[in-house]
mmCIF file of C-alpha atoms in Angstrom:
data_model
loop_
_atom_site.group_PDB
_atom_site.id
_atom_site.type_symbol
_atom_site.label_atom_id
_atom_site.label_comp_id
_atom_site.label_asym_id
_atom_site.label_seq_id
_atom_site.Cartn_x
_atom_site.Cartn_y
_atom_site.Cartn_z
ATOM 1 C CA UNK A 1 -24.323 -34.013 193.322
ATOM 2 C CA UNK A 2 -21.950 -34.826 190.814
ATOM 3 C CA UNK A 3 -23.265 -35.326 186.633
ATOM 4 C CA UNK A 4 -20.559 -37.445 185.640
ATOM 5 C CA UNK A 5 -19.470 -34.368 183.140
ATOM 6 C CA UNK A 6 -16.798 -33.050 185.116
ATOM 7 C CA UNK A 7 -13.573 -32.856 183.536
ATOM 8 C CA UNK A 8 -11.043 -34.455 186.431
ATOM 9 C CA UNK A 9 -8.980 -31.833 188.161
ATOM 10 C CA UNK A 10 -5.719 -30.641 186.475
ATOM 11 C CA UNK A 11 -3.092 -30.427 189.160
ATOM 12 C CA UNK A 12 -0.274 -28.543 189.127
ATOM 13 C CA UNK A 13 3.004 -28.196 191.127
ATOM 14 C CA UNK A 14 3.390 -24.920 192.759
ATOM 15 C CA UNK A 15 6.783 -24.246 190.386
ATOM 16 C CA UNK A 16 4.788 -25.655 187.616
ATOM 17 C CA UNK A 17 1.478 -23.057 188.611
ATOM 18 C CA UNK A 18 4.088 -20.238 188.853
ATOM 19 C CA UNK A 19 5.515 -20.358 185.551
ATOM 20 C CA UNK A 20 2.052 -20.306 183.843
ATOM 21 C CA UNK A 21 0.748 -17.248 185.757
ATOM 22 C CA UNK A 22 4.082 -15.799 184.890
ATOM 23 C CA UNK A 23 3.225 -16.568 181.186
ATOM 24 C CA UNK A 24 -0.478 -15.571 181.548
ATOM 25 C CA UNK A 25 1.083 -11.942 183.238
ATOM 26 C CA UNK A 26 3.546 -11.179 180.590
ATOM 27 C CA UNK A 27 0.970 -12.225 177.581
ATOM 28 C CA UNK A 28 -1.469 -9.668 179.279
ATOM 29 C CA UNK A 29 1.753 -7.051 179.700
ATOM 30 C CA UNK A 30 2.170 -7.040 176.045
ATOM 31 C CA UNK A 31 -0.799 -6.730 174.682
ATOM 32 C CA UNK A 32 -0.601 -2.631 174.425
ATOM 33 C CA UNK A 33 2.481 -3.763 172.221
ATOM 34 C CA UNK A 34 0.325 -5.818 170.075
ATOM 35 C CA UNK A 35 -1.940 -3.295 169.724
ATOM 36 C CA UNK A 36 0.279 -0.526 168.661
ATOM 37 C CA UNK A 37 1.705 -2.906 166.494
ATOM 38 C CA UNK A 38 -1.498 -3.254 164.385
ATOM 39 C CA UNK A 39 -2.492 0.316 164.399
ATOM 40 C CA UNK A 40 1.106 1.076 163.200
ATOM 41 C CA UNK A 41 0.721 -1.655 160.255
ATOM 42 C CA UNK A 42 -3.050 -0.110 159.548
ATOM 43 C CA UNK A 43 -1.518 3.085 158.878
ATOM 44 C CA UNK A 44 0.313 1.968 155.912
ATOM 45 C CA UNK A 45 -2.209 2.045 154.018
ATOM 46 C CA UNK A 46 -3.962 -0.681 152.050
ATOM 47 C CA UNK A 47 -5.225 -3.266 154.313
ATOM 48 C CA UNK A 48 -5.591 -6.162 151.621
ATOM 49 C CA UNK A 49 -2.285 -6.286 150.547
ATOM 50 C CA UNK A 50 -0.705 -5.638 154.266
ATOM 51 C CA UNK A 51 1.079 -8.640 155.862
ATOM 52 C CA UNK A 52 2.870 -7.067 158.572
ATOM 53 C CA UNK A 53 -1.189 -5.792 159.587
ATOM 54 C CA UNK A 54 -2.279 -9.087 159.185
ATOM 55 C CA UNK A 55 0.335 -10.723 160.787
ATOM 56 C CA UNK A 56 0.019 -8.762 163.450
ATOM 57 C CA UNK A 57 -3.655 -9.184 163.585
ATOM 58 C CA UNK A 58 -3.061 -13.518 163.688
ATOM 59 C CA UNK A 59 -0.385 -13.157 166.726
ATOM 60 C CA UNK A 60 -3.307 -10.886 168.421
ATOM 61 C CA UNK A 61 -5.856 -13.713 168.148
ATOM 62 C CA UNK A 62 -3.204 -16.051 169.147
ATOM 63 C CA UNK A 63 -2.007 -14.421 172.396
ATOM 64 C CA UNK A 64 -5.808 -13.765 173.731
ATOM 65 C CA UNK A 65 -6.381 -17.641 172.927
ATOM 66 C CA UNK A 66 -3.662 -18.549 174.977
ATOM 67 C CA UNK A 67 -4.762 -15.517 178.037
ATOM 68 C CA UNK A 68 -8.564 -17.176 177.943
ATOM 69 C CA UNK A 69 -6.827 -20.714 177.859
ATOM 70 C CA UNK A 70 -4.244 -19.739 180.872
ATOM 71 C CA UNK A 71 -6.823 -18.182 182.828
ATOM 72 C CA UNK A 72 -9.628 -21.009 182.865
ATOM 73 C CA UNK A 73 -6.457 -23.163 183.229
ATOM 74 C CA UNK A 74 -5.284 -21.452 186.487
ATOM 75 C CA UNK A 75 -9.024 -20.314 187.585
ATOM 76 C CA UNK A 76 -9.839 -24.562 187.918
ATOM 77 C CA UNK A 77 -6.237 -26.226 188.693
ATOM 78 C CA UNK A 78 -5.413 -28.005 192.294
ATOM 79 C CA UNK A 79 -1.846 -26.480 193.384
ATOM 80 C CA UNK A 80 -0.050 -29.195 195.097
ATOM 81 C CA UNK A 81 0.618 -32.881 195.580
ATOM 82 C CA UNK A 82 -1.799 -34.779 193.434
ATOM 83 C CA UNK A 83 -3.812 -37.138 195.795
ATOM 84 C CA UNK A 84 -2.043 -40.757 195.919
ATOM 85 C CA UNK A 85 -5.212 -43.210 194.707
ATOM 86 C CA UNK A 86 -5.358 -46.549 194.124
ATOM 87 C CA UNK A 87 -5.743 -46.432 190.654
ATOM 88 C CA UNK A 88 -4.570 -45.015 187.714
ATOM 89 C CA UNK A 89 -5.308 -41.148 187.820
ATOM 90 C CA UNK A 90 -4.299 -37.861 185.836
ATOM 91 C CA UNK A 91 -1.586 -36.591 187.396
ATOM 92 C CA UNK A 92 0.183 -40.102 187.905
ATOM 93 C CA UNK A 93 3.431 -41.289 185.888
ATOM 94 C CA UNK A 94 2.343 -44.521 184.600
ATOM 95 C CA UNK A 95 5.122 -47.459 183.278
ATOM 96 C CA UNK A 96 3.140 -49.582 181.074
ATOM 97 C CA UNK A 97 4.199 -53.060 179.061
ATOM 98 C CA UNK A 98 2.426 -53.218 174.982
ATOM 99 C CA UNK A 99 1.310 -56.521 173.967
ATOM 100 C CA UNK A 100 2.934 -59.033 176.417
ATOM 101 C CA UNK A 101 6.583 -58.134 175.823
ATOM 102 C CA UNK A 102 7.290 -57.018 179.483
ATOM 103 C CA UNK A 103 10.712 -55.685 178.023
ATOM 104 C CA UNK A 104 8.612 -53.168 176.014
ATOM 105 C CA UNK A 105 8.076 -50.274 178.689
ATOM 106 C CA UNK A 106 6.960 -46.921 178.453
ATOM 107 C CA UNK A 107 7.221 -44.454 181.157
ATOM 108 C CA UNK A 108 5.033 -41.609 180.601
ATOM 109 C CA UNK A 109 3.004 -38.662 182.849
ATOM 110 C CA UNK A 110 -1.125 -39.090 182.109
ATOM 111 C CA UNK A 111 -1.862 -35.429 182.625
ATOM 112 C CA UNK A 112 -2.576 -31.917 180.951
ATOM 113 C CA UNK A 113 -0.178 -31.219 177.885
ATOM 114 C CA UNK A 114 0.554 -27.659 180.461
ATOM 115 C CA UNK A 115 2.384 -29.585 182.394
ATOM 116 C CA UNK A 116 4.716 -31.111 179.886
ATOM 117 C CA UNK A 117 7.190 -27.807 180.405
ATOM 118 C CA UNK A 118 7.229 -29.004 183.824
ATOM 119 C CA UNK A 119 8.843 -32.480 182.895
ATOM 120 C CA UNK A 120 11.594 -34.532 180.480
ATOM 121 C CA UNK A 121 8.586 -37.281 180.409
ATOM 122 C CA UNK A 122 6.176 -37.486 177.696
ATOM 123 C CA UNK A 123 2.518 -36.734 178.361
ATOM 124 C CA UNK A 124 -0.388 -38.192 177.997
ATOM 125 C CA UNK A 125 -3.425 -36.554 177.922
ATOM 126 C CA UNK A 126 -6.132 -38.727 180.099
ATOM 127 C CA UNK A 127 -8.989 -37.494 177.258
ATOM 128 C CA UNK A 128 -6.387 -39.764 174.312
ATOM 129 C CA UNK A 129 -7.349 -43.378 173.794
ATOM 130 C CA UNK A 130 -4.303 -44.730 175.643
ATOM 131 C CA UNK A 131 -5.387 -42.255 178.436
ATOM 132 C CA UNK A 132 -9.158 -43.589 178.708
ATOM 133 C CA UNK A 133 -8.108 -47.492 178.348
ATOM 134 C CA UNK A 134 -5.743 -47.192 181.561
ATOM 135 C CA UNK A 135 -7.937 -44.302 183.493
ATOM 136 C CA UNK A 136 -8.820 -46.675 186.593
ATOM 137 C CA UNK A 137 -6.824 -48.968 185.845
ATOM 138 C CA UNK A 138 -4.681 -50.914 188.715
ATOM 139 C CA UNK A 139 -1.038 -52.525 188.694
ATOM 140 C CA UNK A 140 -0.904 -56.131 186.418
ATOM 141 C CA UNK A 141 -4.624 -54.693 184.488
ATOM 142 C CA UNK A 142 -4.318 -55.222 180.623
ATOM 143 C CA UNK A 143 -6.705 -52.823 178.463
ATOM 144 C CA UNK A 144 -6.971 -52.573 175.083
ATOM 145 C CA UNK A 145 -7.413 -49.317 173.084
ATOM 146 C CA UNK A 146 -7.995 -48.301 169.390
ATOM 147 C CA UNK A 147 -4.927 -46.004 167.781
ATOM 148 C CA UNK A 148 -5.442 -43.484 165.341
ATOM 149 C CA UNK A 149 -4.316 -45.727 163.179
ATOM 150 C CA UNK A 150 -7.301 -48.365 163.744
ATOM 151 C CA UNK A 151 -5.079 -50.749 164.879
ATOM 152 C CA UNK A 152 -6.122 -52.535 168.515
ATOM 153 C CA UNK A 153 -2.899 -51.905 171.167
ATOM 154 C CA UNK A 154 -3.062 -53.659 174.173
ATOM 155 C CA UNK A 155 -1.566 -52.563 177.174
ATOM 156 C CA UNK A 156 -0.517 -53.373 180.712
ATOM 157 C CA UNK A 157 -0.132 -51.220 183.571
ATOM 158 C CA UNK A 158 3.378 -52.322 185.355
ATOM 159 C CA UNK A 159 3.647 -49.345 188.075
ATOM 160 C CA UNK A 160 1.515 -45.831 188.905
ATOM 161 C CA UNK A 161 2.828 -42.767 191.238
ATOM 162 C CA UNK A 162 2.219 -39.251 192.060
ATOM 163 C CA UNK A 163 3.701 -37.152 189.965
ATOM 164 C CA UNK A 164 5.984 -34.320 191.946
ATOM 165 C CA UNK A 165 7.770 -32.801 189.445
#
């Protein structure tokens, strides 16, 4: 039985699934370079005053951020088609109208920020405000959402699709 707390599935194209494992592979590859890299910094001699050491040191913690984020990313992602729905779901490109100017369209992918490599369209993720306010939503629904800006944007949804990129 579901909680309700489940973060909704991150799909990914096979190309798109590919490149990331590729990325996740070589980050892992390199990380005896890394390594030999600090302890080759450490033996200059004063820590403190070291940059190259502690340079070294930040693009370590970077890289095994990335490996843990790749591999949970990978570990939980669907490979394929996204499911056509009904509704507005992650994974869709979404053409939507602000305010009730129907010449005012954007054309954007609601989806993981992973998958923007993947694509020339901007993405949104479905966890931003714009995301949440259309998440559901169906073709001619108007939402409203809250910017970061506090300002109140309201939105229609013209058109929703699978995404195949």
């Amino acid at each position: 039985m579901s909680n309700g707390n489940e973060a909704p599935a991150t799909w990914l194209s096979q190309d798109a699934y590919d490149r990331l494992k590729a990325e996740l592979d070589e980050l892992i590859a390199n990380r005896p370079i890394i390594a030999a890299e600090i302890n080759a910094r450490r033996e200059e001699g004063d820590l403190r005053e070291n940059g190259g050491y502690h340079a070294a040191r930040e693009e370590q913690g970077k890289a095994e951020g990335r490996i843990l984020y790749l591999k949970e990313l990978l570990r939980t992602a669907q490979v394929g088609e996204a499911p056509t729905a009904d509704a507005v779901a992650p994974g869709m490109v979404v053409t939507i109208y602000f305010d009730d100017d129907a010449d005012d369209t954007e054309t954007f992918l609601l989806g993981s920020r992973e998958i923007a490599s993947t694509t020339d369209l901007t993405v949104y993720s479905p966890e931003s405000a714009l995301g949440k306010a259309i998440l559901g939503g169906k073709a001619g629904q108007t939402c409203t959402y809250t910017a970061p800006s506090g300002a109140d944007i309201k939105v229609t949804v013209v058109s929703f699709e699978p995404f195949s990129g």
